Coordinates of C-alpha atoms in Angstrom, one line a residue:
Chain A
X1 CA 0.0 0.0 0.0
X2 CA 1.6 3.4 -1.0
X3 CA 1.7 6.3 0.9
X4 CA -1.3 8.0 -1.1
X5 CA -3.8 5.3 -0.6
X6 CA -3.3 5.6 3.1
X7 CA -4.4 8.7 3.3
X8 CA -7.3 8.6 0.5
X9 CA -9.9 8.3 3.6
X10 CA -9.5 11.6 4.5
X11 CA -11.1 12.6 1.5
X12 CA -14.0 10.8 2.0
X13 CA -15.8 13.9 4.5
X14 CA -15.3 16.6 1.5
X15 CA -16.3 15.0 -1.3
X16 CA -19.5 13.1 0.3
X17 CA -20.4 16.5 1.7
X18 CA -19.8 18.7 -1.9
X19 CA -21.1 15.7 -3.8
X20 CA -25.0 15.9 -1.3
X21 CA -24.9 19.3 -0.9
X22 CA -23.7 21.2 -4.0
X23 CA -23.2 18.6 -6.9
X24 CA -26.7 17.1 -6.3
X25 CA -28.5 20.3 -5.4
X26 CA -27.1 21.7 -8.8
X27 CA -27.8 18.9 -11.0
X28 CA -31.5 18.6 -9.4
X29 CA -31.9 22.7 -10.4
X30 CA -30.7 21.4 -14.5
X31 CA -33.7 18.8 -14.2
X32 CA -36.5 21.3 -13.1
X33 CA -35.1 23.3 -15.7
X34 CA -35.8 21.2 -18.7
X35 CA -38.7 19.0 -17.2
X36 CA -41.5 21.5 -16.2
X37 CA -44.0 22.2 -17.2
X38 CA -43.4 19.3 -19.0
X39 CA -39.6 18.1 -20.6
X40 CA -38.3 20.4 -23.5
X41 CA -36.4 23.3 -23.4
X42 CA -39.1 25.4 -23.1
X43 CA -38.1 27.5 -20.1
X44 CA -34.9 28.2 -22.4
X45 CA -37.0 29.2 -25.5
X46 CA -38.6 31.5 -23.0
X47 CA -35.8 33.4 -22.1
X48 CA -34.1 33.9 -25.4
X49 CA -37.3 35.0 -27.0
X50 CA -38.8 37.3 -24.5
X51 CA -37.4 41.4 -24.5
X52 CA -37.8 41.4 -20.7
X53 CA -35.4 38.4 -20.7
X54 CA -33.0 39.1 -23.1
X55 CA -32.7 43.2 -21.5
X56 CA -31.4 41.1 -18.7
X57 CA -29.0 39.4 -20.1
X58 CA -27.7 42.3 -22.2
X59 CA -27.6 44.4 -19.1
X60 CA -25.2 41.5 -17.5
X61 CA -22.9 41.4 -20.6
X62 CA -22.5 45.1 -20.7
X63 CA -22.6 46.0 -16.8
X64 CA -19.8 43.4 -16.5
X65 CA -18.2 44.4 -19.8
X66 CA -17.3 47.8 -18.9
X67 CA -16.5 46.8 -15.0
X68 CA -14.0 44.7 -17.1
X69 CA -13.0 47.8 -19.1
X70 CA -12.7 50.0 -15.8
X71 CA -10.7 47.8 -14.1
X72 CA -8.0 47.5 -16.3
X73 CA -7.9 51.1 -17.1
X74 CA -7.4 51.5 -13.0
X75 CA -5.6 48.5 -12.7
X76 CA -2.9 48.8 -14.6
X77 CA -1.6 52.3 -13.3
X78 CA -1.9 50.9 -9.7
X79 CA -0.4 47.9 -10.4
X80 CA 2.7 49.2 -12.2
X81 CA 2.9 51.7 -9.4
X82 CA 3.0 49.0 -6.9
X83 CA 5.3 47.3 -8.6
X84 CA 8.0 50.6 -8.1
X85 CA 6.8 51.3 -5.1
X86 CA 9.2 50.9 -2.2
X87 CA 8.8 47.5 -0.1
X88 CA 6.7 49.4 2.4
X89 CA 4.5 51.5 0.3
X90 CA 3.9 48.5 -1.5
X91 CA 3.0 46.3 1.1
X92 CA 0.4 49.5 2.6
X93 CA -1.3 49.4 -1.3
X94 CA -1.4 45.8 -1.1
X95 CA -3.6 45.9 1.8
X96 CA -5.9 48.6 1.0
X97 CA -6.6 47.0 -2.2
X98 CA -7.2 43.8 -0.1
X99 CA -9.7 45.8 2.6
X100 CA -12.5 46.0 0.1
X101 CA -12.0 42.4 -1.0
X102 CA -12.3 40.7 2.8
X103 CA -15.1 43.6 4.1
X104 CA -18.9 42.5 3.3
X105 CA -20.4 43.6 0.0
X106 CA -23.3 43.9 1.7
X107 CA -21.1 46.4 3.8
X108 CA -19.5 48.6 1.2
X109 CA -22.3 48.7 -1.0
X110 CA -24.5 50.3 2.0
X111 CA -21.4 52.7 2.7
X112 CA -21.7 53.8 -1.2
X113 CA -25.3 54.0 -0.8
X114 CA -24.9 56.6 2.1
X115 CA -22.6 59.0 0.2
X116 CA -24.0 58.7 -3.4
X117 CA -27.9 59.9 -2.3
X118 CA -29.2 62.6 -3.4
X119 CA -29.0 64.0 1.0
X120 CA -25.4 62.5 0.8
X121 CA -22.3 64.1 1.3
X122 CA -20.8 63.9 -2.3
X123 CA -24.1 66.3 -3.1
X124 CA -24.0 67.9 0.3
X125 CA -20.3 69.1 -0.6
X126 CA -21.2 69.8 -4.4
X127 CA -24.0 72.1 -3.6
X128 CA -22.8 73.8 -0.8
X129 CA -19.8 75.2 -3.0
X130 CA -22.2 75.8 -5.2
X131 CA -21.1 73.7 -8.1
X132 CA -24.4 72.8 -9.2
X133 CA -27.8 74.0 -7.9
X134 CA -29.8 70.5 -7.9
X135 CA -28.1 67.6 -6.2
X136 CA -27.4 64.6 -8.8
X137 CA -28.8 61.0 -9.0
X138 CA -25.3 59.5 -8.6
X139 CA -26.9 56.2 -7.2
X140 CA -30.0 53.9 -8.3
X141 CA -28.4 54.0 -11.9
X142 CA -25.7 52.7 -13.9
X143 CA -23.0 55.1 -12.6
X144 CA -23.7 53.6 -8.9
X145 CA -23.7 50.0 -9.9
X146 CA -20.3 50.6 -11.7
X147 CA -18.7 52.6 -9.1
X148 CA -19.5 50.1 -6.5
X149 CA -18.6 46.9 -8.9
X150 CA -15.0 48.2 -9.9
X151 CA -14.4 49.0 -6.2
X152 CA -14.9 45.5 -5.3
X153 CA -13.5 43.7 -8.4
X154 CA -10.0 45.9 -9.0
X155 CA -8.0 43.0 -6.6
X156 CA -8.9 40.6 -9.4
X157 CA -7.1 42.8 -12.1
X158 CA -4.5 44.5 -9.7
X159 CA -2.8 40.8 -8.4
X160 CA -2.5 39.2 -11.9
X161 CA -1.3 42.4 -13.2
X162 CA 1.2 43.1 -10.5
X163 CA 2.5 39.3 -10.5
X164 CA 2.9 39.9 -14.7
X165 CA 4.4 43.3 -14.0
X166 CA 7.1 42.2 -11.4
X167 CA 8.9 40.0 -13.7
X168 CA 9.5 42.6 -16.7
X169 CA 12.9 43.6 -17.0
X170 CA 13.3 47.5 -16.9
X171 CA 16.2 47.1 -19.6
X172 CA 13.8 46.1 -22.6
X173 CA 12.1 49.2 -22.1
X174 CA 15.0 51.1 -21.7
X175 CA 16.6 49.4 -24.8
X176 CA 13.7 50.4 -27.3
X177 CA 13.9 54.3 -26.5
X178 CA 17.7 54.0 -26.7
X179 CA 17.0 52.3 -30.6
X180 CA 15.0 55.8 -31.2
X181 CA 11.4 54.8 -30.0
X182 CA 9.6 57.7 -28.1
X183 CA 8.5 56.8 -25.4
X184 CA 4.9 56.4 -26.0
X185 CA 6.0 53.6 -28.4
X186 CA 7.9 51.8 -26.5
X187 CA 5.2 51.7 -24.1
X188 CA 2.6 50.1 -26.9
X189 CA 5.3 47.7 -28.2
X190 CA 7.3 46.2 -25.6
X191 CA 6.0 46.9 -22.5
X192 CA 2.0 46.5 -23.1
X193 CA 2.9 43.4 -24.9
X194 CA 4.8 42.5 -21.9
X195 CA 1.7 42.7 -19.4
X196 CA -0.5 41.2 -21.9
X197 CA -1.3 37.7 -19.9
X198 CA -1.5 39.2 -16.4
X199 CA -4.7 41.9 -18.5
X200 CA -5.7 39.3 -19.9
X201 CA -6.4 36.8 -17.0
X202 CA -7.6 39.7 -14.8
X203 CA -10.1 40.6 -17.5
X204 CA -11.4 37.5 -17.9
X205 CA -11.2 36.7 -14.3
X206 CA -13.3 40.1 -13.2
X207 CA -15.5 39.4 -16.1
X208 CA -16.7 36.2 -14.7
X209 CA -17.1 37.1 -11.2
X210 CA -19.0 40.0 -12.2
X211 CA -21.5 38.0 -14.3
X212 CA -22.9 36.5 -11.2
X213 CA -23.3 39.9 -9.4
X214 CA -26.3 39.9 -7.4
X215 CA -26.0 42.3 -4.1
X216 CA -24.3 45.6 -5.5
X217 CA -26.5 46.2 -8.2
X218 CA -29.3 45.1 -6.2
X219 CA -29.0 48.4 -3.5
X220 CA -27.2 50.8 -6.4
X221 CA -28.8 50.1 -9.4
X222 CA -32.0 51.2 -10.6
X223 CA -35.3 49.3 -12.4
X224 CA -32.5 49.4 -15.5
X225 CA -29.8 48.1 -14.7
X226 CA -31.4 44.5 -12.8
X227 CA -28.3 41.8 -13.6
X228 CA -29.2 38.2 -14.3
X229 CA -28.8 36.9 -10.6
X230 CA -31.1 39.4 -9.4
X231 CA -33.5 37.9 -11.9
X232 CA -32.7 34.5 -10.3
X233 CA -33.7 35.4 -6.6
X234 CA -36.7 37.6 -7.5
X235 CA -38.1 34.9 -9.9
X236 CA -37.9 32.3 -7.0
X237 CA -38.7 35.0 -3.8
X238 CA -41.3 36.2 -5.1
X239 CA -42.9 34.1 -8.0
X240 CA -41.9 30.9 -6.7
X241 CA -41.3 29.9 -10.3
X242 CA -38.7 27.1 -10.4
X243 CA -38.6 26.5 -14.2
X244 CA -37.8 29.8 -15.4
X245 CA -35.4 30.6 -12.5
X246 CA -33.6 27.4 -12.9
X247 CA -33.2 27.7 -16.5
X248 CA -31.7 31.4 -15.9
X249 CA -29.0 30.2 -12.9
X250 CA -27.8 27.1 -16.1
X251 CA -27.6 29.5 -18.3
X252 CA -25.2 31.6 -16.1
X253 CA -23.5 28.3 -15.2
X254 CA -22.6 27.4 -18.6
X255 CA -21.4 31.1 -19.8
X256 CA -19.1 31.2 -16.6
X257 CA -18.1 27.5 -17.6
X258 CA -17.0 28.2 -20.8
X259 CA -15.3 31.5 -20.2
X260 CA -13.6 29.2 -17.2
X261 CA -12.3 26.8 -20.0
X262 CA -11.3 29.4 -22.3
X263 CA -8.8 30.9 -19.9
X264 CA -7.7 27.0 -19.2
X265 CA -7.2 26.6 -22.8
X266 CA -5.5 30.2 -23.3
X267 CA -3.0 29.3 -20.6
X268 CA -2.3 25.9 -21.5
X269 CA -1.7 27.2 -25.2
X270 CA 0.9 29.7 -24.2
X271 CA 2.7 27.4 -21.5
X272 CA 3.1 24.9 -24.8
X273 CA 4.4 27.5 -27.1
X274 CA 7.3 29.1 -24.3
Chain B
X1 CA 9.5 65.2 -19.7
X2 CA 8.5 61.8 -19.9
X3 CA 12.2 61.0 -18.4
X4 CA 12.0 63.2 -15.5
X5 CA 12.2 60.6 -12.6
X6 CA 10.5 62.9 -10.6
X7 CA 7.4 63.8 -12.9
X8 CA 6.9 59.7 -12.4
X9 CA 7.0 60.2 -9.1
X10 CA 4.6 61.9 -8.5
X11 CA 2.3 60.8 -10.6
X12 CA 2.9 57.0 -8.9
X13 CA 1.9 59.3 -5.6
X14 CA -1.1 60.8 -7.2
X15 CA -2.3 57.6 -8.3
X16 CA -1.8 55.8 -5.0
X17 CA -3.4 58.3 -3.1
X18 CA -6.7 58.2 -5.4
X19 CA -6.6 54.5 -4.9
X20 CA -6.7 55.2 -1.0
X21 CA -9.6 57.1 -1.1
X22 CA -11.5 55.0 -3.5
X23 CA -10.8 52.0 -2.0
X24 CA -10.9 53.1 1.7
X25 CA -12.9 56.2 2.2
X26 CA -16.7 55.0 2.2
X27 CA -15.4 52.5 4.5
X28 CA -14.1 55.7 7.1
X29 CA -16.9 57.5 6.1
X30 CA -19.3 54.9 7.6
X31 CA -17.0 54.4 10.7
X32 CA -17.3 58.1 11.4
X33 CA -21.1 58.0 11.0
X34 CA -22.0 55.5 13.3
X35 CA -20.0 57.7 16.7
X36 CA -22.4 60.5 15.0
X37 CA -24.8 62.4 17.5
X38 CA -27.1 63.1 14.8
X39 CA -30.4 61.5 14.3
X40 CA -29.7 61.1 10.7
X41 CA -26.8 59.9 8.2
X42 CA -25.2 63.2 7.6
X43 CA -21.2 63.6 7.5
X44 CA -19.0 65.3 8.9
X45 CA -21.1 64.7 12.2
X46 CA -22.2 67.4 14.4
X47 CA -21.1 66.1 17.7
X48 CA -19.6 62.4 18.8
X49 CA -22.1 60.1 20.7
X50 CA -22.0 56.2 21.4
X51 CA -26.1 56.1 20.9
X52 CA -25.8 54.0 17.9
X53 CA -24.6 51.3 19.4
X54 CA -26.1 51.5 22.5
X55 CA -29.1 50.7 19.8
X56 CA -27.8 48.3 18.9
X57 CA -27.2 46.1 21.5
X58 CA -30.3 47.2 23.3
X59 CA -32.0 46.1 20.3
X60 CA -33.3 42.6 20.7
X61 CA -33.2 42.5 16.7
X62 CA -30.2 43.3 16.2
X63 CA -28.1 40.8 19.2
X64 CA -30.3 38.1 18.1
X65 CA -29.0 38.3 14.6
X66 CA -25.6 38.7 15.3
X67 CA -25.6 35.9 17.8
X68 CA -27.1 33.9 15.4
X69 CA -24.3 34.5 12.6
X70 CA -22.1 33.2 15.4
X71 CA -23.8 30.1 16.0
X72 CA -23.4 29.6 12.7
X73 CA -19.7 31.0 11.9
X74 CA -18.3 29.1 14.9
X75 CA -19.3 25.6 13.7
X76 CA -19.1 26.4 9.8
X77 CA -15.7 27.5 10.1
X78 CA -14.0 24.7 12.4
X79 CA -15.9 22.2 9.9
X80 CA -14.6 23.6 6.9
X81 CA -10.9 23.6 8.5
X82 CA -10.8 20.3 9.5
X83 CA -12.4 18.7 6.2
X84 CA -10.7 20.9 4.0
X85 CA -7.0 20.5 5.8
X86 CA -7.8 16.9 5.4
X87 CA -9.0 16.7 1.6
X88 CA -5.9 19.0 1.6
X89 CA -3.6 16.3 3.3
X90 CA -4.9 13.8 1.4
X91 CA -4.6 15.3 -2.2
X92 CA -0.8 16.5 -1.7
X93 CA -0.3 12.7 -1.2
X94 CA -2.4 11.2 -4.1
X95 CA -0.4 10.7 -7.0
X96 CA -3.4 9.5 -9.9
X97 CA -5.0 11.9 -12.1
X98 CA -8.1 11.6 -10.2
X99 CA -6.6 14.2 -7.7
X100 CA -7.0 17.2 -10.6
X101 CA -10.5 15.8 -11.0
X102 CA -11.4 15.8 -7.2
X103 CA -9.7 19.0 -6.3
X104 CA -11.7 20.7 -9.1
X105 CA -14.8 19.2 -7.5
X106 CA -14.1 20.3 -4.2
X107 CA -13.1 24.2 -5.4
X108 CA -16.2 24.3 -7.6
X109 CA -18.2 26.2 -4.9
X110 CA -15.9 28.7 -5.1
X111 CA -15.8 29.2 -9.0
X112 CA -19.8 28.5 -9.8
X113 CA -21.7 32.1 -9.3
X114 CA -22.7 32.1 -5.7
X115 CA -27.0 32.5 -6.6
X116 CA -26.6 29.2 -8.7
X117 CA -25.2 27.6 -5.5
X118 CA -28.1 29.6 -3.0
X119 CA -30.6 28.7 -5.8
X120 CA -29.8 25.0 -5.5
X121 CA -29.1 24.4 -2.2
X122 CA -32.6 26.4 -0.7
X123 CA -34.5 24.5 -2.9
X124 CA -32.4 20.8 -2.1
X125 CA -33.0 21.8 1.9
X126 CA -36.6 22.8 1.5
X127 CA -37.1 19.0 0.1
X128 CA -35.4 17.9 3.4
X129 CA -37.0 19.8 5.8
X130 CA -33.0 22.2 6.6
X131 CA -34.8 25.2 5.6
X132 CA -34.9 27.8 7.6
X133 CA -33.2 25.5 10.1
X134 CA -29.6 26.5 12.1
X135 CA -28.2 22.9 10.7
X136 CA -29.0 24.2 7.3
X137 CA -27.3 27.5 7.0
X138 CA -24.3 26.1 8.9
X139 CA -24.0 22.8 6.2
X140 CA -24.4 25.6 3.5
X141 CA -21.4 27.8 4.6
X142 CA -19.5 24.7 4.9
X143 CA -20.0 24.4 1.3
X144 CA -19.3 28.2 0.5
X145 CA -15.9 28.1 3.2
X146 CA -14.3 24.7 2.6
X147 CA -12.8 26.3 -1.1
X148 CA -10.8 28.4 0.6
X149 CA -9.6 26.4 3.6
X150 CA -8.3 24.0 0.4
X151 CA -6.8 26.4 -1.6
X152 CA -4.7 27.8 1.2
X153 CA -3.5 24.9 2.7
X154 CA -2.7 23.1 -0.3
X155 CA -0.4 25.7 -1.0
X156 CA 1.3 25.7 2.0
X157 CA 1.9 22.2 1.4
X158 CA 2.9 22.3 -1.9
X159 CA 6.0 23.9 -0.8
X160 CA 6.3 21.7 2.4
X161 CA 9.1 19.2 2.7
X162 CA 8.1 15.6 2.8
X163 CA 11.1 14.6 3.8
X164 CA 10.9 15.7 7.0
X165 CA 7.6 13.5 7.6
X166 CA 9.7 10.5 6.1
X167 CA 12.6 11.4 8.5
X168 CA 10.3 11.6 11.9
X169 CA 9.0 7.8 10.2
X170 CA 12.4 6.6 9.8
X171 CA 13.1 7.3 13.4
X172 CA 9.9 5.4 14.6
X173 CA 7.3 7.9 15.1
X174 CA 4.0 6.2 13.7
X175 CA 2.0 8.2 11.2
X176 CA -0.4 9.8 13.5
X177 CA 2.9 10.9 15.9
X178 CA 4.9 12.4 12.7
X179 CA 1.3 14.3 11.4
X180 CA 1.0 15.9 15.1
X181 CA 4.6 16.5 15.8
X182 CA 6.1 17.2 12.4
X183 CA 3.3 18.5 10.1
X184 CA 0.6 20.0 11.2
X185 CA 3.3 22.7 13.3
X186 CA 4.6 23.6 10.1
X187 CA 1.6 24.0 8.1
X188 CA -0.8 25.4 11.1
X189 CA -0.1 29.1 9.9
X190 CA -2.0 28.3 6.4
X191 CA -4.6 26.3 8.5
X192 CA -5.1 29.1 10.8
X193 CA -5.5 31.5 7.7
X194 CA -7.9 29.2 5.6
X195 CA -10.1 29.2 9.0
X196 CA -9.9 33.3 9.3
X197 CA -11.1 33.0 5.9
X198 CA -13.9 30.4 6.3
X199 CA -15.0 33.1 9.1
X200 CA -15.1 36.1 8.0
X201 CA -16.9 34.6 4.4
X202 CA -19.4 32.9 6.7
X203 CA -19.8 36.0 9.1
X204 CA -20.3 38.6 6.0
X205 CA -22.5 35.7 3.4
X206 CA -25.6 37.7 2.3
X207 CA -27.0 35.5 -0.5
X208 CA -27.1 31.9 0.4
X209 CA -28.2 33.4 3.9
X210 CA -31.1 35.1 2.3
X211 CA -32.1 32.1 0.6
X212 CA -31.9 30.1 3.9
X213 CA -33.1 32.2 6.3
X214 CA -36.7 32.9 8.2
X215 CA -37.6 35.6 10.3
X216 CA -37.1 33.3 13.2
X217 CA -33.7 32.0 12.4
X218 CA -32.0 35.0 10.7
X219 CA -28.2 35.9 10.4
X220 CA -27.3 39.6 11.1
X221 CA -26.8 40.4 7.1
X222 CA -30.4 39.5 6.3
X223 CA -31.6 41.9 8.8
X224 CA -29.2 44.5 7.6
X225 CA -30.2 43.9 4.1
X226 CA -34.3 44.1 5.0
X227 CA -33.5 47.6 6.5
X228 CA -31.2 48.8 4.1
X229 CA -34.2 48.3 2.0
X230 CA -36.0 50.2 4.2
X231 CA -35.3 53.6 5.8
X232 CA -31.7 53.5 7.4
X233 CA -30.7 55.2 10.6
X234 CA -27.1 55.5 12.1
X235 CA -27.8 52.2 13.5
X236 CA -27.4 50.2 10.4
X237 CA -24.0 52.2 10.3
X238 CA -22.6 50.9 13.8
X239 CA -23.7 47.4 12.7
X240 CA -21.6 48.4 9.4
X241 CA -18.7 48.9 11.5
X242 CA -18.8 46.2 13.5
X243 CA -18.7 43.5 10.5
X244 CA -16.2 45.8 8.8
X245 CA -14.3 45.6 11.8
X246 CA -14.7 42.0 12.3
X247 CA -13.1 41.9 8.4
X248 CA -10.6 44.0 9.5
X249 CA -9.4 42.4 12.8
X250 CA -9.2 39.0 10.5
X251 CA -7.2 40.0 8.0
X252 CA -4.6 41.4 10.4
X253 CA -4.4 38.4 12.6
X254 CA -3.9 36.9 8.6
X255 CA -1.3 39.0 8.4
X256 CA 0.7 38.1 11.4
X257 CA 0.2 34.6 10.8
X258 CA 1.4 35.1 7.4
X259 CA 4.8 36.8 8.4
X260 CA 5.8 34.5 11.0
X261 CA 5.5 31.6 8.4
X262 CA 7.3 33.9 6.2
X263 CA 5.0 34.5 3.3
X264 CA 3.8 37.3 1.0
X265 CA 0.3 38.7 2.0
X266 CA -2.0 37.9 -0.9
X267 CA -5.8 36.4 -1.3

């Protein structure tokens, strides 16, 4: 008997508990899906034909599309300046970027709620300098759900950028601008090229976390901006209807699986070519 | 001026000071607000008062809640540990291809969208009679917290030397002897850090929770989330704090554990 056999039973606890609890639970939400009212794909039909439906879905794509966009246009300065920061600057940016990510969502989107209304302080301070004579809706619309999104998401893009970032050699950058590029050249071929896989796996990475986003846009966004798993719970909470609901959280699971196995692929790819 | 080292300078300063306040000032904001005297959210505050929280924990609502996402962080989180140090334990050692498959099980939790899991499970329990039941919410953040406790501790012992293990065996210790003596000392910091982790997840967990939950068994974020809904006093900001604390207090004691075992601070 080999050393790994002997200690297989300690196994056993984890997977019986995943497999009852989560693989079953899941698997038992993909058979309501198709089988009721009756089997078919009905429940899917539904929500690719109906406008209600789709408007959902497009306001996922997009809401998480340009949380994406924001995050690596953020990102990638405060990565790069982490990277030449000194030790302990860097460490203190580290940590503030990880506050947000350990402190409740349910926490930070009620702390944006407070200062964003219209008796809240950003438009307590804005019209008591008088900048503008009405205060602004700055929450309960898009602007509020994408402020409060990119807060939360950025340690997605900041960690694979910085871990990319680290490992670039200064000298390639300097070598271009010595061979005449400006500096703005050099930037866009050699050093963006450079950082490429870390953007790219933070992209993709804050893209699918933000698909599933449920609480945020819930307290920040308006009647507009509703995301996909806030379809989920008030199709269930309120309705009580299974079918439709069920067919919704598949059809989240399978776009987040195959984004998933895209970035698997993509990696694999490039570890095969180096 | 692209070249001047100090124009770069100071824009890396500009930059990291706009990430401090993004990232950090709602966070004091709402800190600030819940010492205020005011009978309203309105900052800066016009005087300093501790009403807020004694509110709070005058407010049968509000202890029962938190009290109740202690009876259920406490249990969730020394589960998770334990079964996830030991799925941990027992993957480092397996040497089929089976172990990619069944560690990708185990951290699927963690990758599927958290409604699809809340979704499934509430409407799993409600077939077995766990909704709305203390059992139920606690088996559910086991599910939700045991990713974490995996992923940490398998990386700790992905850079752990075996040998050592095979060296207390050599000199007679049985198995059980070398795990106690030899490895679990030098892989307790990541244990310690995956259970931080597992509690602070299962403290702040809004969703699953909301699924779960009844008015009589009800953990302190679905009463926070019901008033939010509603009309907020100052009180909802002291209970703010107090989870935002919570995070805060964890993720130091993370840190600590992290720089004694000498590693970079990280997710």
């Amino acid at each position: 008997m080999t050393a790994g056999n002997r200690t297989l039973w300690l196994l056993i606890p984890a997977v019986l508990l995943i497999g009852v609890c989560f693989l079953y639970p899941v698997s038992w939400l993909l058979q309501r899906s198709v089988s009721e009212p009756v089997w078919g794909l009905q429940n899917y039909a539904t929500i690719f034909s109906r406008s209600i439906y789709l408007g959902v879905l497009w306001n996922t794509i997009t809401i998480a599309g340009v949380t994406t966009v924001l995050c690596a246009l953020i990102g990638f300065p405060v990565a790069y300046s982490m990277v030449h920061a000194r030790p302990r600057i860097r460490k203190l940016l580290i940590f503030v970027v990880l506050i947000p990510f350990w402190t409740s969502i349910l926490v930070r989107s009620f702390a944006w709620l407070v200062i964003l209304q219209r008796g809240g302080i950003i438009n307590d301070i804005l019209t008591g300098i008088g900048l503008i004579a009405e205060p602004m809706d700055l929450v309960y619309n898009r602007f509020g759900v994408l402020l409060g999104m990119v807060q939360v998401l950025l340690p997605f893009m900041v960690f694979p950028l910085y871990a990319v970032m680290a490992r670039i050699d200064g000298s390639f950058f300097r070598a271009a601008t010595n061979l005449g590029a400006t500096p703005v050249r050099a930037f866009f071929r050699v050093y963006l090229p450079l950082c490429l896989p870390g953007l790219g796996t933070g992209a993709m990475l804050v893209f699918i976390v933000a698909l599933g986003y449920f609480i945020t846009p819930a307290l920040l966004g308006g009647r507009g901006d509703i995301m996909i798993a806030q379809l989920i719970f008030e199709r269930i909470d309120e309705f009580g209807d299974w079918p439709l609901a069920s067919a919704l959280a598949i059809v989240l699971l399978v776009g987040t699986g195959l984004l998933f196995a895209i970035i698997k692929g993509v990696s694999k790819l490039r570890r095969g070519r180096i | 001026m692209f070249y001047s080292a100090k124009f770069w300078g100071a824009l890396r300063g500009v930059i990291n000071v706009m990430l401090v306040v993004y990232m950090l000032a709602p966070l004091v904001i709402i800190f600030v607000i819940s010492f205020s005297s005011a009978l309203y959210l309105t900052f800066p505050p016009p005087g300093l008062s501790l009403q807020w929280y004694e509110k709070m924990f005058s407010n049968p609502t509000w202890t029962r809640t938190l009290v109740t996402s202690l009876k259920i962080m406490v249990p969730a989180a020394i589960v998770a540990t334990v079964l996830g140090t030991a799925a941990a334990l027992a993957l480092s050692r397996m040497e089929s291809k089976w172990a990619l498959v069944i560690r990708a099980v185990l951290m699927a939790p963690l990758v599927v969208p958290v409604i699809i899991t809340a979704a499934a499970i509430f409407g799993v329990f409600r077939i077995w009679g766990l909704y709305g039941s203390l059992s139920g919410l606690i088996l559910a953040h086991v599910i939700l917290t045991l990713p974490y406790v995996l992923s940490t501790v398998s990386a700790n012992l992905a850079v752990f030397d075996k040998r050592l293990e095979d060296a207390a065996a050599n000199c007679g210790a049985p198995p059980w002897t070398a795990f106690r003596r030899v490895t679990l000392p030098l892989i307790s910091p990541s244990v310690m850090s995956g259970m931080l982790f597992a509690m602070v997840i299962s403290f702040d967990e809004l969703v699953v929770s909301l699924f779960l939950s009844t008015p009589r068994v009800r953990p302190v974020t679905v009463q926070m989330w019901s008033n939010i809904k509603g009309d907020t006093d100052p009180t909802i900001a002291a209970i703010a704090t107090v989870l935002f604390l919570f995070s805060l207090l964890a993720l130091l004691a993370d840190g600590l554990a992290r720089r004694r075992s000498g590693r970079e601070p990280g997710l």
